[in-house]
mmCIF file of C-alpha atoms and ligand atoms in Angstrom:
data_model
loop_
_atom_site.group_PDB
_atom_site.id
_atom_site.type_symbol
_atom_site.label_atom_id
_atom_site.label_comp_id
_atom_site.label_asym_id
_atom_site.label_seq_id
_atom_site.Cartn_x
_atom_site.Cartn_y
_atom_site.Cartn_z
ATOM 1 C CA UNK Q 1 -39.244 44.215 78.152
ATOM 2 C CA UNK Q 2 -39.065 44.697 74.559
ATOM 3 C CA UNK Q 3 -41.663 43.057 71.995
ATOM 4 C CA UNK Q 4 -39.829 42.763 68.389
ATOM 5 C CA UNK Q 5 -41.073 41.151 65.136
ATOM 6 C CA UNK Q 6 -39.191 39.844 62.236
ATOM 7 C CA UNK Q 7 -40.072 38.862 58.612
ATOM 8 C CA UNK Q 8 -38.392 37.735 55.401
ATOM 9 C CA UNK Q 9 -39.684 39.442 52.148
ATOM 10 C CA UNK Q 10 -39.649 39.133 48.251
ATOM 11 C CA UNK Q 11 -36.894 36.685 46.769
ATOM 12 C CA UNK Q 12 -35.562 34.048 49.013
ATOM 13 C CA UNK Q 13 -31.763 34.018 49.428
ATOM 14 C CA UNK Q 14 -29.659 31.544 50.863
ATOM 15 C CA UNK Q 15 -28.567 32.571 54.419
ATOM 16 C CA UNK Q 16 -32.096 34.419 55.469
ATOM 17 C CA UNK Q 17 -32.471 31.787 58.059
ATOM 18 C CA UNK Q 18 -29.208 32.563 59.954
ATOM 19 C CA UNK Q 19 -30.460 36.235 60.201
ATOM 20 C CA UNK Q 20 -33.836 35.003 61.506
ATOM 21 C CA UNK Q 21 -32.105 32.876 63.924
ATOM 22 C CA UNK Q 22 -29.591 35.684 64.705
ATOM 23 C CA UNK Q 23 -32.487 38.025 65.199
ATOM 24 C CA UNK Q 24 -34.406 35.732 67.616
ATOM 25 C CA UNK Q 25 -31.783 34.369 69.458
ATOM 26 C CA UNK Q 26 -30.055 37.906 70.166
ATOM 27 C CA UNK Q 27 -33.617 39.035 70.910
ATOM 28 C CA UNK Q 28 -34.471 36.630 73.295
ATOM 29 C CA UNK Q 29 -30.990 36.832 75.453
ATOM 30 C CA UNK Q 30 -31.603 40.539 76.039
ATOM 31 C CA UNK Q 31 -34.790 39.127 77.646
ATOM 32 C CA UNK Q 32 -37.406 40.585 74.939
ATOM 33 C CA UNK Q 33 -40.274 38.626 73.374
ATOM 34 C CA UNK Q 34 -39.556 37.947 69.431
ATOM 35 C CA UNK Q 35 -42.060 37.201 67.369
ATOM 36 C CA UNK Q 36 -41.997 35.613 63.734
ATOM 37 C CA UNK Q 37 -44.139 36.671 60.682
ATOM 38 C CA UNK Q 38 -45.071 34.043 58.319
ATOM 39 C CA UNK Q 39 -44.756 34.808 54.489
ATOM 40 C CA UNK Q 40 -43.456 38.608 54.606
ATOM 41 C CA UNK Q 41 -45.712 41.242 54.239
ATOM 42 C CA UNK Q 42 -48.699 39.392 53.528
ATOM 43 C CA UNK Q 43 -48.236 37.739 56.861
ATOM 44 C CA UNK Q 44 -48.064 41.078 58.616
ATOM 45 C CA UNK Q 45 -51.374 42.038 56.964
ATOM 46 C CA UNK Q 46 -53.259 38.977 57.972
ATOM 47 C CA UNK Q 47 -51.861 38.946 61.192
ATOM 48 C CA UNK Q 48 -50.201 35.396 60.554
ATOM 49 C CA UNK Q 49 -47.932 36.367 63.698
ATOM 50 C CA UNK Q 50 -46.366 33.994 66.284
ATOM 51 C CA UNK Q 51 -44.125 34.110 69.100
ATOM 52 C CA UNK Q 52 -40.772 32.329 68.761
ATOM 53 C CA UNK Q 53 -38.554 30.681 71.347
ATOM 54 C CA UNK Q 54 -35.046 29.403 71.174
ATOM 55 C CA UNK Q 55 -35.983 26.173 69.500
ATOM 56 C CA UNK Q 56 -38.016 27.258 67.035
ATOM 57 C CA UNK Q 57 -34.362 28.477 65.079
ATOM 58 C CA UNK Q 58 -32.699 25.281 66.033
ATOM 59 C CA UNK Q 59 -31.433 23.755 62.833
ATOM 60 C CA UNK Q 60 -31.984 26.156 60.520
ATOM 61 C CA UNK Q 61 -28.804 28.025 60.249
ATOM 62 C CA UNK Q 62 -27.379 25.341 57.356
ATOM 63 C CA UNK Q 63 -31.054 25.390 55.593
ATOM 64 C CA UNK Q 64 -31.312 27.702 52.368
ATOM 65 C CA UNK Q 65 -34.689 29.646 51.813
ATOM 66 C CA UNK Q 66 -36.662 30.961 54.816
ATOM 67 C CA UNK Q 67 -38.719 28.857 57.369
ATOM 68 C CA UNK Q 68 -40.247 32.171 57.814
ATOM 69 C CA UNK Q 69 -41.903 31.977 54.287
ATOM 70 C CA UNK Q 70 -41.687 34.955 51.821
ATOM 71 C CA UNK Q 71 -44.498 36.246 49.380
ATOM 72 C CA UNK Q 72 -44.994 39.091 47.020
ATOM 73 C CA UNK Q 73 -47.633 41.114 48.423
ATOM 74 C CA UNK Q 74 -49.247 44.130 46.413
ATOM 75 C CA UNK Q 75 -51.549 45.311 48.946
ATOM 76 C CA UNK Q 76 -48.761 46.288 51.099
ATOM 77 C CA UNK Q 77 -47.925 49.159 48.362
ATOM 78 C CA UNK Q 78 -51.463 50.612 49.332
ATOM 79 C CA UNK Q 79 -52.025 52.841 52.365
ATOM 80 C CA UNK Q 80 -54.741 50.748 53.187
ATOM 81 C CA UNK Q 81 -52.420 47.600 53.396
ATOM 82 C CA UNK Q 82 -49.742 48.871 55.311
ATOM 83 C CA UNK Q 83 -52.395 50.432 58.063
ATOM 84 C CA UNK Q 84 -53.905 46.960 58.124
ATOM 85 C CA UNK Q 85 -50.172 45.823 58.811
ATOM 86 C CA UNK Q 86 -49.689 48.314 61.670
ATOM 87 C CA UNK Q 87 -52.851 47.620 63.489
ATOM 88 C CA UNK Q 88 -51.636 43.971 63.826
ATOM 89 C CA UNK Q 89 -48.339 44.803 65.340
ATOM 90 C CA UNK Q 90 -49.651 47.272 67.581
ATOM 91 C CA UNK Q 91 -52.384 45.159 68.799
ATOM 92 C CA UNK Q 92 -49.564 42.914 69.759
ATOM 93 C CA UNK Q 93 -47.489 45.897 71.242
ATOM 94 C CA UNK Q 94 -44.890 44.864 69.059
ATOM 95 C CA UNK Q 95 -42.448 48.178 68.883
ATOM 96 C CA UNK Q 96 -39.834 47.161 66.395
ATOM 97 C CA UNK Q 97 -39.612 44.980 63.008
ATOM 98 C CA UNK Q 98 -36.608 43.672 61.258
ATOM 99 C CA UNK Q 99 -37.239 43.376 57.429
ATOM 100 C CA UNK Q 100 -34.870 40.916 56.167
ATOM 101 C CA UNK Q 101 -35.298 41.198 51.940
ATOM 102 C CA UNK Q 102 -34.352 43.096 48.949
ATOM 103 C CA UNK Q 103 -34.940 46.527 47.148
ATOM 104 C CA UNK Q 104 -38.724 46.054 46.988
ATOM 105 C CA UNK Q 105 -38.905 44.750 50.659
ATOM 106 C CA UNK Q 106 -36.856 47.548 52.141
ATOM 107 C CA UNK Q 107 -39.554 50.137 50.345
ATOM 108 C CA UNK Q 108 -42.223 48.799 51.950
ATOM 109 C CA UNK Q 109 -40.250 48.767 54.929
ATOM 110 C CA UNK Q 110 -39.087 52.808 54.582
ATOM 111 C CA UNK Q 111 -42.790 52.997 54.030
ATOM 112 C CA UNK Q 112 -44.035 52.023 57.631
ATOM 113 C CA UNK Q 113 -40.869 53.757 59.023
ATOM 114 C CA UNK Q 114 -42.521 56.925 57.394
ATOM 115 C CA UNK Q 115 -45.901 56.073 59.275
ATOM 116 C CA UNK Q 116 -43.811 56.457 62.601
ATOM 117 C CA UNK Q 117 -43.633 52.328 63.052
ATOM 118 C CA UNK Q 118 -39.688 51.358 64.341
ATOM 119 C CA UNK Q 119 -38.534 49.509 61.844
ATOM 120 C CA UNK Q 120 -34.769 48.120 60.629
ATOM 121 C CA UNK Q 121 -33.525 46.422 57.337
ATOM 122 C CA UNK Q 122 -31.462 43.641 56.890
ATOM 123 C CA UNK Q 123 -30.128 43.523 53.087
ATOM 124 C CA UNK Q 124 -30.767 40.125 51.441
ATOM 125 C CA UNK Q 125 -30.800 39.395 48.092
ATOM 126 C CA UNK Q 126 -29.114 37.313 45.654
ATOM 127 C CA UNK Q 127 -29.098 39.805 42.898
ATOM 128 C CA UNK Q 128 -26.552 42.073 44.739
ATOM 129 C CA UNK Q 129 -28.951 45.142 43.124
ATOM 130 C CA UNK Q 130 -29.303 46.969 46.846
ATOM 131 C CA UNK Q 131 -27.686 50.303 47.376
ATOM 132 C CA UNK Q 132 -26.253 50.530 51.032
ATOM 133 C CA UNK Q 133 -24.223 47.270 51.188
ATOM 134 C CA UNK Q 134 -21.253 46.047 48.925
ATOM 135 C CA UNK Q 135 -22.550 42.696 49.149
ATOM 136 C CA UNK Q 136 -25.755 41.214 50.634
ATOM 137 C CA UNK Q 137 -27.030 37.840 51.895
ATOM 138 C CA UNK Q 138 -27.410 35.015 49.431
ATOM 139 C CA UNK Q 139 -24.914 36.467 46.872
ATOM 140 C CA UNK Q 140 -22.020 34.065 47.766
ATOM 141 C CA UNK Q 141 -23.820 31.021 48.006
ATOM 142 C CA UNK Q 142 -25.772 32.014 44.396
ATOM 143 C CA UNK Q 143 -22.131 33.004 42.883
ATOM 144 C CA UNK Q 144 -20.567 29.383 43.844
ATOM 145 C CA UNK Q 145 -24.077 28.099 42.777
ATOM 146 C CA UNK Q 146 -23.686 29.663 38.997
ATOM 147 C CA UNK Q 147 -20.001 28.780 39.112
ATOM 148 C CA UNK Q 148 -20.089 25.264 39.534
ATOM 149 C CA UNK Q 149 -22.827 25.001 36.561
ATOM 150 C CA UNK Q 150 -20.443 26.865 34.796
ATOM 151 C CA UNK Q 151 -17.558 24.766 35.433
ATOM 152 C CA UNK Q 152 -19.800 21.610 34.333
ATOM 153 C CA UNK Q 153 -21.070 22.853 31.538
ATOM 154 C CA UNK Q 154 -17.335 24.235 30.417
ATOM 155 C CA UNK Q 155 -16.408 20.263 30.378
ATOM 156 C CA UNK Q 156 -19.085 19.211 28.191
ATOM 157 C CA UNK Q 157 -18.552 21.894 26.025
ATOM 158 C CA UNK Q 158 -14.920 21.516 25.454
ATOM 159 C CA UNK Q 159 -15.577 17.570 24.627
ATOM 160 C CA UNK Q 160 -17.562 18.368 21.982
ATOM 161 C CA UNK Q 161 -16.308 21.919 20.660
ATOM 162 C CA UNK Q 162 -19.460 23.563 21.396
ATOM 163 C CA UNK Q 163 -20.238 26.945 22.728
ATOM 164 C CA UNK Q 164 -22.869 26.851 25.818
ATOM 165 C CA UNK Q 165 -24.948 30.119 26.364
ATOM 166 C CA UNK Q 166 -25.542 30.113 30.068
ATOM 167 C CA UNK Q 167 -28.197 32.518 31.763
ATOM 168 C CA UNK Q 168 -28.169 33.516 35.719
ATOM 169 C CA UNK Q 169 -30.014 35.457 37.691
ATOM 170 C CA UNK Q 170 -29.852 39.060 38.890
ATOM 171 C CA UNK Q 171 -33.059 40.926 37.416
ATOM 172 C CA UNK Q 172 -31.804 44.274 36.310
ATOM 173 C CA UNK Q 173 -28.093 43.960 37.809
ATOM 174 C CA UNK Q 174 -25.323 42.112 35.960
ATOM 175 C CA UNK Q 175 -23.138 41.365 39.090
ATOM 176 C CA UNK Q 176 -23.836 37.776 39.207
ATOM 177 C CA UNK Q 177 -23.297 37.588 35.339
ATOM 178 C CA UNK Q 178 -19.896 39.707 35.679
ATOM 179 C CA UNK Q 179 -18.745 37.682 38.761
ATOM 180 C CA UNK Q 180 -19.663 34.386 37.895
ATOM 181 C CA UNK Q 181 -18.444 34.920 34.307
ATOM 182 C CA UNK Q 182 -15.156 36.310 35.430
ATOM 183 C CA UNK Q 183 -14.736 33.063 38.129
ATOM 184 C CA UNK Q 184 -15.692 30.673 35.426
ATOM 185 C CA UNK Q 185 -13.289 32.179 32.944
ATOM 186 C CA UNK Q 186 -16.339 32.642 30.342
ATOM 187 C CA UNK Q 187 -15.345 33.783 26.999
ATOM 188 C CA UNK Q 188 -17.983 36.461 27.129
ATOM 189 C CA UNK Q 189 -20.249 38.147 29.267
ATOM 190 C CA UNK Q 190 -23.700 39.998 28.506
ATOM 191 C CA UNK Q 191 -24.918 42.306 31.100
ATOM 192 C CA UNK Q 192 -27.886 45.059 31.266
ATOM 193 C CA UNK Q 193 -25.594 47.708 32.181
ATOM 194 C CA UNK Q 194 -23.624 47.529 28.964
ATOM 195 C CA UNK Q 195 -25.928 47.183 26.172
ATOM 196 C CA UNK Q 196 -24.606 44.258 23.527
ATOM 197 C CA UNK Q 197 -25.585 43.392 20.132
ATOM 198 C CA UNK Q 198 -26.148 39.682 19.026
ATOM 199 C CA UNK Q 199 -23.445 40.581 16.158
ATOM 200 C CA UNK Q 200 -20.927 41.455 18.466
ATOM 201 C CA UNK Q 201 -21.349 38.683 20.750
ATOM 202 C CA UNK Q 202 -20.657 36.170 17.350
ATOM 203 C CA UNK Q 203 -17.910 38.195 16.405
ATOM 204 C CA UNK Q 204 -16.224 37.439 19.647
ATOM 205 C CA UNK Q 205 -17.361 33.531 19.282
ATOM 206 C CA UNK Q 206 -16.102 33.166 15.902
ATOM 207 C CA UNK Q 207 -12.797 34.869 17.134
ATOM 208 C CA UNK Q 208 -12.303 32.616 20.132
ATOM 209 C CA UNK Q 209 -12.933 29.717 17.792
ATOM 210 C CA UNK Q 210 -10.160 31.293 15.301
ATOM 211 C CA UNK Q 211 -7.955 31.187 18.055
ATOM 212 C CA UNK Q 212 -8.210 27.759 18.568
ATOM 213 C CA UNK Q 213 -10.616 27.609 21.680
ATOM 214 C CA UNK Q 214 -11.845 24.034 22.428
ATOM 215 C CA UNK Q 215 -14.961 25.577 23.734
ATOM 216 C CA UNK Q 216 -16.432 29.112 24.369
ATOM 217 C CA UNK Q 217 -18.746 30.017 27.390
ATOM 218 C CA UNK Q 218 -21.010 33.129 26.943
ATOM 219 C CA UNK Q 219 -22.566 34.048 30.570
ATOM 220 C CA UNK Q 220 -25.616 36.114 30.050
ATOM 221 C CA UNK Q 221 -27.515 37.892 32.801
ATOM 222 C CA UNK Q 222 -31.559 37.343 32.503
ATOM 223 C CA UNK Q 223 -32.192 41.274 32.781
ATOM 224 C CA UNK Q 224 -29.882 41.778 29.446
ATOM 225 C CA UNK Q 225 -31.674 43.211 26.431
ATOM 226 C CA UNK Q 226 -30.757 39.881 24.431
ATOM 227 C CA UNK Q 227 -31.426 37.207 26.962
ATOM 228 C CA UNK Q 228 -30.216 33.571 26.568
ATOM 229 C CA UNK Q 229 -33.646 32.952 24.708
ATOM 230 C CA UNK Q 230 -33.425 35.951 22.327
ATOM 231 C CA UNK Q 231 -29.418 35.162 21.525
ATOM 232 C CA UNK Q 232 -30.161 31.644 21.292
ATOM 233 C CA UNK Q 233 -32.677 32.667 18.345
ATOM 234 C CA UNK Q 234 -30.285 34.804 16.636
ATOM 235 C CA UNK Q 235 -27.003 32.166 16.703
ATOM 236 C CA UNK Q 236 -29.653 29.432 15.182
ATOM 237 C CA UNK Q 237 -30.276 31.648 12.121
ATOM 238 C CA UNK Q 238 -26.234 32.804 11.990
ATOM 239 C CA UNK Q 239 -24.782 28.934 12.786
ATOM 240 C CA UNK Q 240 -22.479 29.137 10.173
ATOM 241 C CA UNK Q 241 -20.798 32.274 11.046
ATOM 242 C CA UNK Q 242 -20.149 31.333 14.579
ATOM 243 C CA UNK Q 243 -17.567 28.237 14.059
ATOM 244 C CA UNK Q 244 -19.033 26.709 17.234
ATOM 245 C CA UNK Q 245 -22.090 24.798 17.588
ATOM 246 C CA UNK Q 246 -24.053 26.548 20.341
ATOM 247 C CA UNK Q 247 -26.325 25.163 23.333
ATOM 248 C CA UNK Q 248 -28.094 27.097 25.780
ATOM 249 C CA UNK Q 249 -28.748 26.569 29.531
ATOM 250 C CA UNK Q 250 -31.088 28.839 32.194
ATOM 251 C CA UNK Q 251 -29.865 27.991 35.534
ATOM 252 C CA UNK Q 252 -32.955 29.828 36.938
ATOM 253 C CA UNK Q 253 -34.421 28.966 40.432
ATOM 254 C CA UNK Q 254 -31.551 26.358 41.248
ATOM 255 C CA UNK Q 255 -29.263 29.294 42.063
ATOM 256 C CA UNK Q 256 -31.559 30.573 44.809
ATOM 257 C CA UNK Q 257 -32.106 27.193 46.426
ATOM 258 C CA UNK Q 258 -28.685 26.344 47.721
ATOM 259 C CA UNK Q 259 -27.370 25.496 51.213
ATOM 260 C CA UNK Q 260 -25.889 28.815 52.378
ATOM 261 C CA UNK Q 261 -22.066 28.848 52.549
ATOM 262 C CA UNK Q 262 -19.999 29.831 55.257
ATOM 263 C CA UNK Q 263 -19.728 33.525 53.822
ATOM 264 C CA UNK Q 264 -23.632 33.964 53.443
ATOM 265 C CA UNK Q 265 -24.079 32.033 57.212
ATOM 266 C CA UNK Q 266 -21.659 34.561 58.968
ATOM 267 C CA UNK Q 267 -22.892 37.569 57.046
ATOM 268 C CA UNK Q 268 -26.443 37.066 57.700
ATOM 269 C CA UNK Q 269 -25.491 36.234 61.296
ATOM 270 C CA UNK Q 270 -23.810 39.567 62.089
ATOM 271 C CA UNK Q 271 -26.488 41.236 59.826
ATOM 272 C CA UNK Q 272 -29.455 39.643 62.345
ATOM 273 C CA UNK Q 273 -27.632 40.648 65.380
ATOM 274 C CA UNK Q 274 -26.544 44.166 64.209
ATOM 275 C CA UNK Q 275 -30.509 44.859 63.376
ATOM 276 C CA UNK Q 276 -31.206 43.864 67.033
ATOM 277 C CA UNK Q 277 -28.699 46.329 68.248
ATOM 278 C CA UNK Q 278 -30.147 48.851 66.157
ATOM 279 C CA UNK Q 279 -33.277 48.409 67.953
ATOM 280 C CA UNK Q 280 -32.021 48.099 71.296
ATOM 281 C CA UNK Q 281 -30.599 51.726 70.487
ATOM 282 C CA UNK Q 282 -33.427 53.047 69.084
ATOM 283 C CA UNK Q 283 -31.737 53.526 65.511
ATOM 284 C CA UNK Q 284 -34.542 53.174 63.153
ATOM 285 C CA UNK Q 285 -35.395 53.417 59.440
ATOM 286 C CA UNK Q 286 -32.089 52.136 58.367
ATOM 287 C CA UNK Q 287 -30.626 49.449 56.518
ATOM 288 C CA UNK Q 288 -28.112 47.170 58.142
ATOM 289 C CA UNK Q 289 -24.980 46.360 55.342
ATOM 290 C CA UNK Q 290 -21.725 45.527 55.112
ATOM 291 C CA UNK Q 291 -19.323 47.939 53.645
ATOM 292 C CA UNK Q 292 -15.529 48.057 53.644
ATOM 293 C CA UNK Q 293 -15.924 45.060 55.509
ATOM 294 C CA UNK Q 294 -17.715 46.634 58.381
ATOM 295 C CA UNK Q 295 -21.260 46.544 59.236
ATOM 296 C CA UNK Q 296 -22.816 49.861 58.533
ATOM 297 C CA UNK Q 297 -26.334 51.131 58.619
ATOM 298 C CA UNK Q 298 -27.911 53.476 55.771
ATOM 299 C CA UNK Q 299 -30.898 55.345 56.098
ATOM 300 C CA UNK Q 300 -33.583 53.379 54.060
ATOM 301 C CA UNK Q 301 -34.733 56.607 52.501
ATOM 302 C CA UNK Q 302 -31.434 56.941 50.830
ATOM 303 C CA UNK Q 303 -31.112 53.235 50.050
ATOM 304 C CA UNK Q 304 -34.641 53.015 48.385
ATOM 305 C CA UNK Q 305 -33.900 56.206 46.287
ATOM 306 C CA UNK Q 306 -30.314 55.676 45.402
ATOM 307 C CA UNK Q 307 -28.777 52.961 42.456
ATOM 308 C CA UNK Q 308 -25.899 50.668 43.215
ATOM 309 C CA UNK Q 309 -23.491 50.970 40.625
ATOM 310 C CA UNK Q 310 -21.479 47.840 38.967
ATOM 311 C CA UNK Q 311 -17.711 48.366 38.743
ATOM 312 C CA UNK Q 312 -17.508 48.340 34.833
ATOM 313 C CA UNK Q 313 -13.728 47.785 34.793
ATOM 314 C CA UNK Q 314 -13.993 44.222 35.512
ATOM 315 C CA UNK Q 315 -15.964 43.591 32.366
ATOM 316 C CA UNK Q 316 -12.724 45.038 30.412
ATOM 317 C CA UNK Q 317 -10.794 42.784 32.810
ATOM 318 C CA UNK Q 318 -12.971 39.695 31.699
ATOM 319 C CA UNK Q 319 -12.254 40.596 27.925
ATOM 320 C CA UNK Q 320 -8.477 40.731 28.351
ATOM 321 C CA UNK Q 321 -8.938 37.299 30.553
ATOM 322 C CA UNK Q 322 -10.905 35.779 27.499
ATOM 323 C CA UNK Q 323 -7.804 35.925 25.148
HETATM 324 P P1 ADP I 401 -37.291 42.138 46.704
HETATM 325 O O1 ADP I 401 -37.259 42.646 48.355
HETATM 326 O O2 ADP I 401 -36.606 40.457 46.624
HETATM 327 O O3 ADP I 401 -36.895 43.001 45.812
HETATM 328 P P2 ADP I 401 -39.962 42.514 45.740
HETATM 329 O O4 ADP I 401 -39.728 43.596 44.849
HETATM 330 O O5 ADP I 401 -40.806 41.440 45.075
HETATM 331 O O6 ADP I 401 -38.796 41.709 46.557
HETATM 332 O O7 ADP I 401 -40.464 43.392 47.092
HETATM 333 C C1 ADP I 401 -41.330 42.553 47.695
HETATM 334 C C2 ADP I 401 -42.553 43.018 48.691
HETATM 335 O O8 ADP I 401 -42.094 44.470 48.878
HETATM 336 C C3 ADP I 401 -43.546 43.213 47.588
HETATM 337 O O9 ADP I 401 -44.348 42.032 47.356
HETATM 338 C C4 ADP I 401 -44.483 44.024 48.534
HETATM 339 O O10 ADP I 401 -45.466 43.493 49.375
HETATM 340 C C5 ADP I 401 -43.189 45.251 49.366
HETATM 341 N N1 ADP I 401 -42.971 46.471 48.289
HETATM 342 C C6 ADP I 401 -42.457 46.548 47.075
HETATM 343 N N2 ADP I 401 -42.406 47.807 46.811
HETATM 344 C C7 ADP I 401 -43.269 48.530 47.659
HETATM 345 C C8 ADP I 401 -43.695 50.088 48.079
HETATM 346 N N3 ADP I 401 -43.223 50.815 46.536
HETATM 347 N N4 ADP I 401 -44.261 50.232 48.946
HETATM 348 C C9 ADP I 401 -44.647 49.400 49.793
HETATM 349 N N5 ADP I 401 -44.349 48.223 49.366
HETATM 350 C C10 ADP I 401 -43.413 47.631 48.902
#
């Protein structure tokens, strides 16, 4: 019998629970013992680890967030912290670990793989900035939440002939802003990958006003040089040149908390099951992801040293469609 553990780390993402459930149930169905680690690497270092049964993951597939809890644990970046964590795992004779999380979490996973511990990563972050998976757990749900907000704000914007600045999450990655902007029919999209000066956005707004638009929606990524706060400050000072009166809305953590949609539940379920299959066949130090609609594995060393590129052709398309 094999003994494995699962943890969720870093930013929570809708669908993490479906991945936990899949790891626990596919592990148990092999006759293995499966442990859940509370609060990510923090719980690993403090030994907050418990055996999980079939019923422990009942009724969680539809819940956002993570029943195991997540945390940011800076101590895990130190050799001392990781040694402590490995001691906790070895004491319990745990032979494999599944790490569900984003860039930072997979860097941590790679670090313990390099210390000879069998680990498999599962690609999970709403930012979609993780190399090795075209789409990650939580992106689709977060995107739909952002989109619903954009649709709603567009209605009120149109009623008052206003411009609305909507800031979405994504850290340094513009994926959520770009995709929600296109799907929501934004007049302007501001992402970190393409530095944009406020003057250029003001011109776009003014042009939209001149074309007789009833509203203007600007979707801004939180990681852009000029985020919502910086842009609103600029626009307040240059109100007269815009045409539209402007309002801002920062969506923030609302994007994280949603009930996972069908896509994320299925993706997370497939990822969790695939991670257990990796541990079974001894394929360690890899990230389970989705590429060209197939479940794939990519070495964690490659994942953490590579940057995922955003398809910037889509930004050009968004500009054409905004006319
Ligand atoms: P995410 O996984 O969502 O990108 P973070 O970047 O906050 O989230 O990382 C989550 C956790 O992963 C950190 O709190 C830390 O415990 C661990 N981690 C991040 N970077 C490293 C690193 N370079 N080495 C070891 N562990 C790391």
